[in-house]
GROMACS .gro file of C-alpha atoms in nm:
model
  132
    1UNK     CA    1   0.000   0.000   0.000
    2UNK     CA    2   0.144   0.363  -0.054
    3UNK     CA    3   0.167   0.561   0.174
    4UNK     CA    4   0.401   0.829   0.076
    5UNK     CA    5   0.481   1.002  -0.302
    6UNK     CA    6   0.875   1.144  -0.306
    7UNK     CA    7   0.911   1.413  -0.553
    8UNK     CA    8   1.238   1.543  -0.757
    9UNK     CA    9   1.216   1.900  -0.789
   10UNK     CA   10   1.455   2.014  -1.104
   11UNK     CA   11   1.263   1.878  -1.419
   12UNK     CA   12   0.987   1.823  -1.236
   13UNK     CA   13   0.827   2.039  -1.013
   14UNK     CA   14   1.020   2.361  -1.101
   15UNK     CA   15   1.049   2.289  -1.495
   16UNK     CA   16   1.183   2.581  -1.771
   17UNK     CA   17   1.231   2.886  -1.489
   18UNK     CA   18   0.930   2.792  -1.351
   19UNK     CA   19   0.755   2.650  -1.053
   20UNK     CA   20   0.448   2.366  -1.187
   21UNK     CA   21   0.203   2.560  -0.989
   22UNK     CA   22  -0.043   2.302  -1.109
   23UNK     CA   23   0.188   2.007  -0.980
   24UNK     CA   24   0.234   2.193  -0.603
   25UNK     CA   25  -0.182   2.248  -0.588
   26UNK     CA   26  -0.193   1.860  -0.690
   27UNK     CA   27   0.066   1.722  -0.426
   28UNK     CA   28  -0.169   1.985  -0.182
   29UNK     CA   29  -0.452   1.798  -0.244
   30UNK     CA   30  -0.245   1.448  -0.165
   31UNK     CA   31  -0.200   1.546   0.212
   32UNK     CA   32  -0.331   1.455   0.448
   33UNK     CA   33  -0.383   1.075   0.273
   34UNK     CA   34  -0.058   1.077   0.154
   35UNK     CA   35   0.293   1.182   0.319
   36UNK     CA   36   0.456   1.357   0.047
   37UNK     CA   37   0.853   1.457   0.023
   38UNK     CA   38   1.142   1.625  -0.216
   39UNK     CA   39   1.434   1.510  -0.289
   40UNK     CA   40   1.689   1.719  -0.514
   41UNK     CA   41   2.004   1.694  -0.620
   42UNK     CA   42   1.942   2.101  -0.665
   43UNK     CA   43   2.175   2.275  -0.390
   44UNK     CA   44   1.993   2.428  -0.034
   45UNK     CA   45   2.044   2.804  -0.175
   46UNK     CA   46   1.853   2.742  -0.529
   47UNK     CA   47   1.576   2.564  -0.309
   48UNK     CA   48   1.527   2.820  -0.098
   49UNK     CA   49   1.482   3.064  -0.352
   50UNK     CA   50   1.209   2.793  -0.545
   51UNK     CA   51   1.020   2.745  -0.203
   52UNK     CA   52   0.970   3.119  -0.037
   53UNK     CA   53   0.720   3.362   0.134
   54UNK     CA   54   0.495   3.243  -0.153
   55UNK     CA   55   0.584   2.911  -0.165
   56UNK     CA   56   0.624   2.755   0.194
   57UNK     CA   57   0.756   2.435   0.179
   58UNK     CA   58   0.620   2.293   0.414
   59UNK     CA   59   0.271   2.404   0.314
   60UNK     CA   60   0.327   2.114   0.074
   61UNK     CA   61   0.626   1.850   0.220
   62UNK     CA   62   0.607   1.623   0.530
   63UNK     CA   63   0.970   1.628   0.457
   64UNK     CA   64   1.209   1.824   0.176
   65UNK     CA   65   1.590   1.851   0.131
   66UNK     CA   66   1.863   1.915  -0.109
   67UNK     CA   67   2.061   1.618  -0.132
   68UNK     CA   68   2.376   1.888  -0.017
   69UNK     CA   69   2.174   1.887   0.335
   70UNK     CA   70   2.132   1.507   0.401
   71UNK     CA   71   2.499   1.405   0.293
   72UNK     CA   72   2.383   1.171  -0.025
   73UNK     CA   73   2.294   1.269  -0.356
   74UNK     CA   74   2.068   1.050  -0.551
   75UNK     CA   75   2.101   0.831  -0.707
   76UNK     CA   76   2.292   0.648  -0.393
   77UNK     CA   77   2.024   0.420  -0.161
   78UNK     CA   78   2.073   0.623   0.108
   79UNK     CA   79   1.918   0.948  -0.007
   80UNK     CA   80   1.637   0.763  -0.048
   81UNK     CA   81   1.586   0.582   0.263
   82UNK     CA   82   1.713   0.879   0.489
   83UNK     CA   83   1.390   1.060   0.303
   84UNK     CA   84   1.183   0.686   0.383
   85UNK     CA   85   1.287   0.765   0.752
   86UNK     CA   86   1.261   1.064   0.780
   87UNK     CA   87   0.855   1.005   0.649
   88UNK     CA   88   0.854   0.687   0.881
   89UNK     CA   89   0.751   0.432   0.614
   90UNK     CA   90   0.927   0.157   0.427
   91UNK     CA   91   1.035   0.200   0.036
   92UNK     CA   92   0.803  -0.032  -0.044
   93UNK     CA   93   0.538   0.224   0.058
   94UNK     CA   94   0.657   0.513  -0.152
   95UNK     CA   95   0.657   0.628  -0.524
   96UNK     CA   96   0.926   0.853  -0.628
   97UNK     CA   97   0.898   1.070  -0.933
   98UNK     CA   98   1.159   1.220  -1.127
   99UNK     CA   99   1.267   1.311  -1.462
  100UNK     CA  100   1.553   1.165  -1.496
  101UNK     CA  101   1.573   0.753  -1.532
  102UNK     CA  102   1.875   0.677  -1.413
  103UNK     CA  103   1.797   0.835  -1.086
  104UNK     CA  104   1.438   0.689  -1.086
  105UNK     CA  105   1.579   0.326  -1.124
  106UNK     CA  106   1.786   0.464  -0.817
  107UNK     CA  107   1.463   0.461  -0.634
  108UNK     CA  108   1.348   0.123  -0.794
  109UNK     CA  109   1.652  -0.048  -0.651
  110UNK     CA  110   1.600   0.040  -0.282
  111UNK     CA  111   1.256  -0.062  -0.316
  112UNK     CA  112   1.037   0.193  -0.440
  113UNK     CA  113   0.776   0.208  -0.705
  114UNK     CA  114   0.873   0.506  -0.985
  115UNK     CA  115   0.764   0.709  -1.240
  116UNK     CA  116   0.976   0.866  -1.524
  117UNK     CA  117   0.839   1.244  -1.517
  118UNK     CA  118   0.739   1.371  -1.865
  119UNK     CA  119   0.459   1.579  -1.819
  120UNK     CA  120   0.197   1.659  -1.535
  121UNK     CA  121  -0.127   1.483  -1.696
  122UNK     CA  122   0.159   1.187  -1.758
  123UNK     CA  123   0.251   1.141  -1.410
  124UNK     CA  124  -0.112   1.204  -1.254
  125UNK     CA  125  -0.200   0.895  -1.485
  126UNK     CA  126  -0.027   0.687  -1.363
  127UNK     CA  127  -0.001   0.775  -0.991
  128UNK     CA  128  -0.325   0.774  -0.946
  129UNK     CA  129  -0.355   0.428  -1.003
  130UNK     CA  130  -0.097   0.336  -0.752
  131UNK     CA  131  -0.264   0.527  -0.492
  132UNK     CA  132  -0.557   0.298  -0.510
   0.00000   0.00000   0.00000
């Protein structure tokens, strides 16, 4: 069962100079069902100036870091479980998303259930299914 979605930021939730505003008011509507989290290889300073005043992260993350902050950068296991424990569930119970395969299949090999990020509608289709 999942129980948490895991979200890459770069390519993904902040995508050509600009923050998915439809993609944050989505992973909004996910909580309080769903725990949700970032993960980003992105450095702390960029993320702070994505998620602002206008943006609070935490108006939308149980939990979000730059990988600079938790010591590992994905696609190395433990950036993903430190985010599983920081959440409190198991891999198994999570879906990351990101653009990028390689670091998906990161996610895959700890465990996790992925999706390759092309586009929003993409992603929603087949998350949603996941989620039950």
């Amino acid at each position: 069962m999942i129980k948490a979605v895991i979200f890459d930021c770069f390519g993904v939730i902040y995508v050509d100079g600009a923050i998915d505003e439809s993609l944050l008011d989505y992973i909004k509507k996910l909580r309080p069902k769903f725990k949700t989290a970032m993960l980003s290889n992105i450095d702390r300073d960029f993320l702070a100036k994505i998620f602002n005043k206008s943006h609070p992260k935490d108006e939308y993350f149980d939990f979000a870091a730059a990988s600079s902050e938790i010591g590992y950068t994905k696609p190395d296991p433990e950036a993903y479980q430190i985010v599983c424990q920081k959440l409190g569930v198991e891999p198994s119970e999570c879906v990351f998303i990101d653009d990028m395969k390689s670091l998906a299949d990161g996610a895959r090999a700890v465990g996790m259930q992925v999706i390759v990020y092309h586009d929003f509608e993409q992603m929603k289709n087949e998350l949603e299914p996941l989620m039950g």
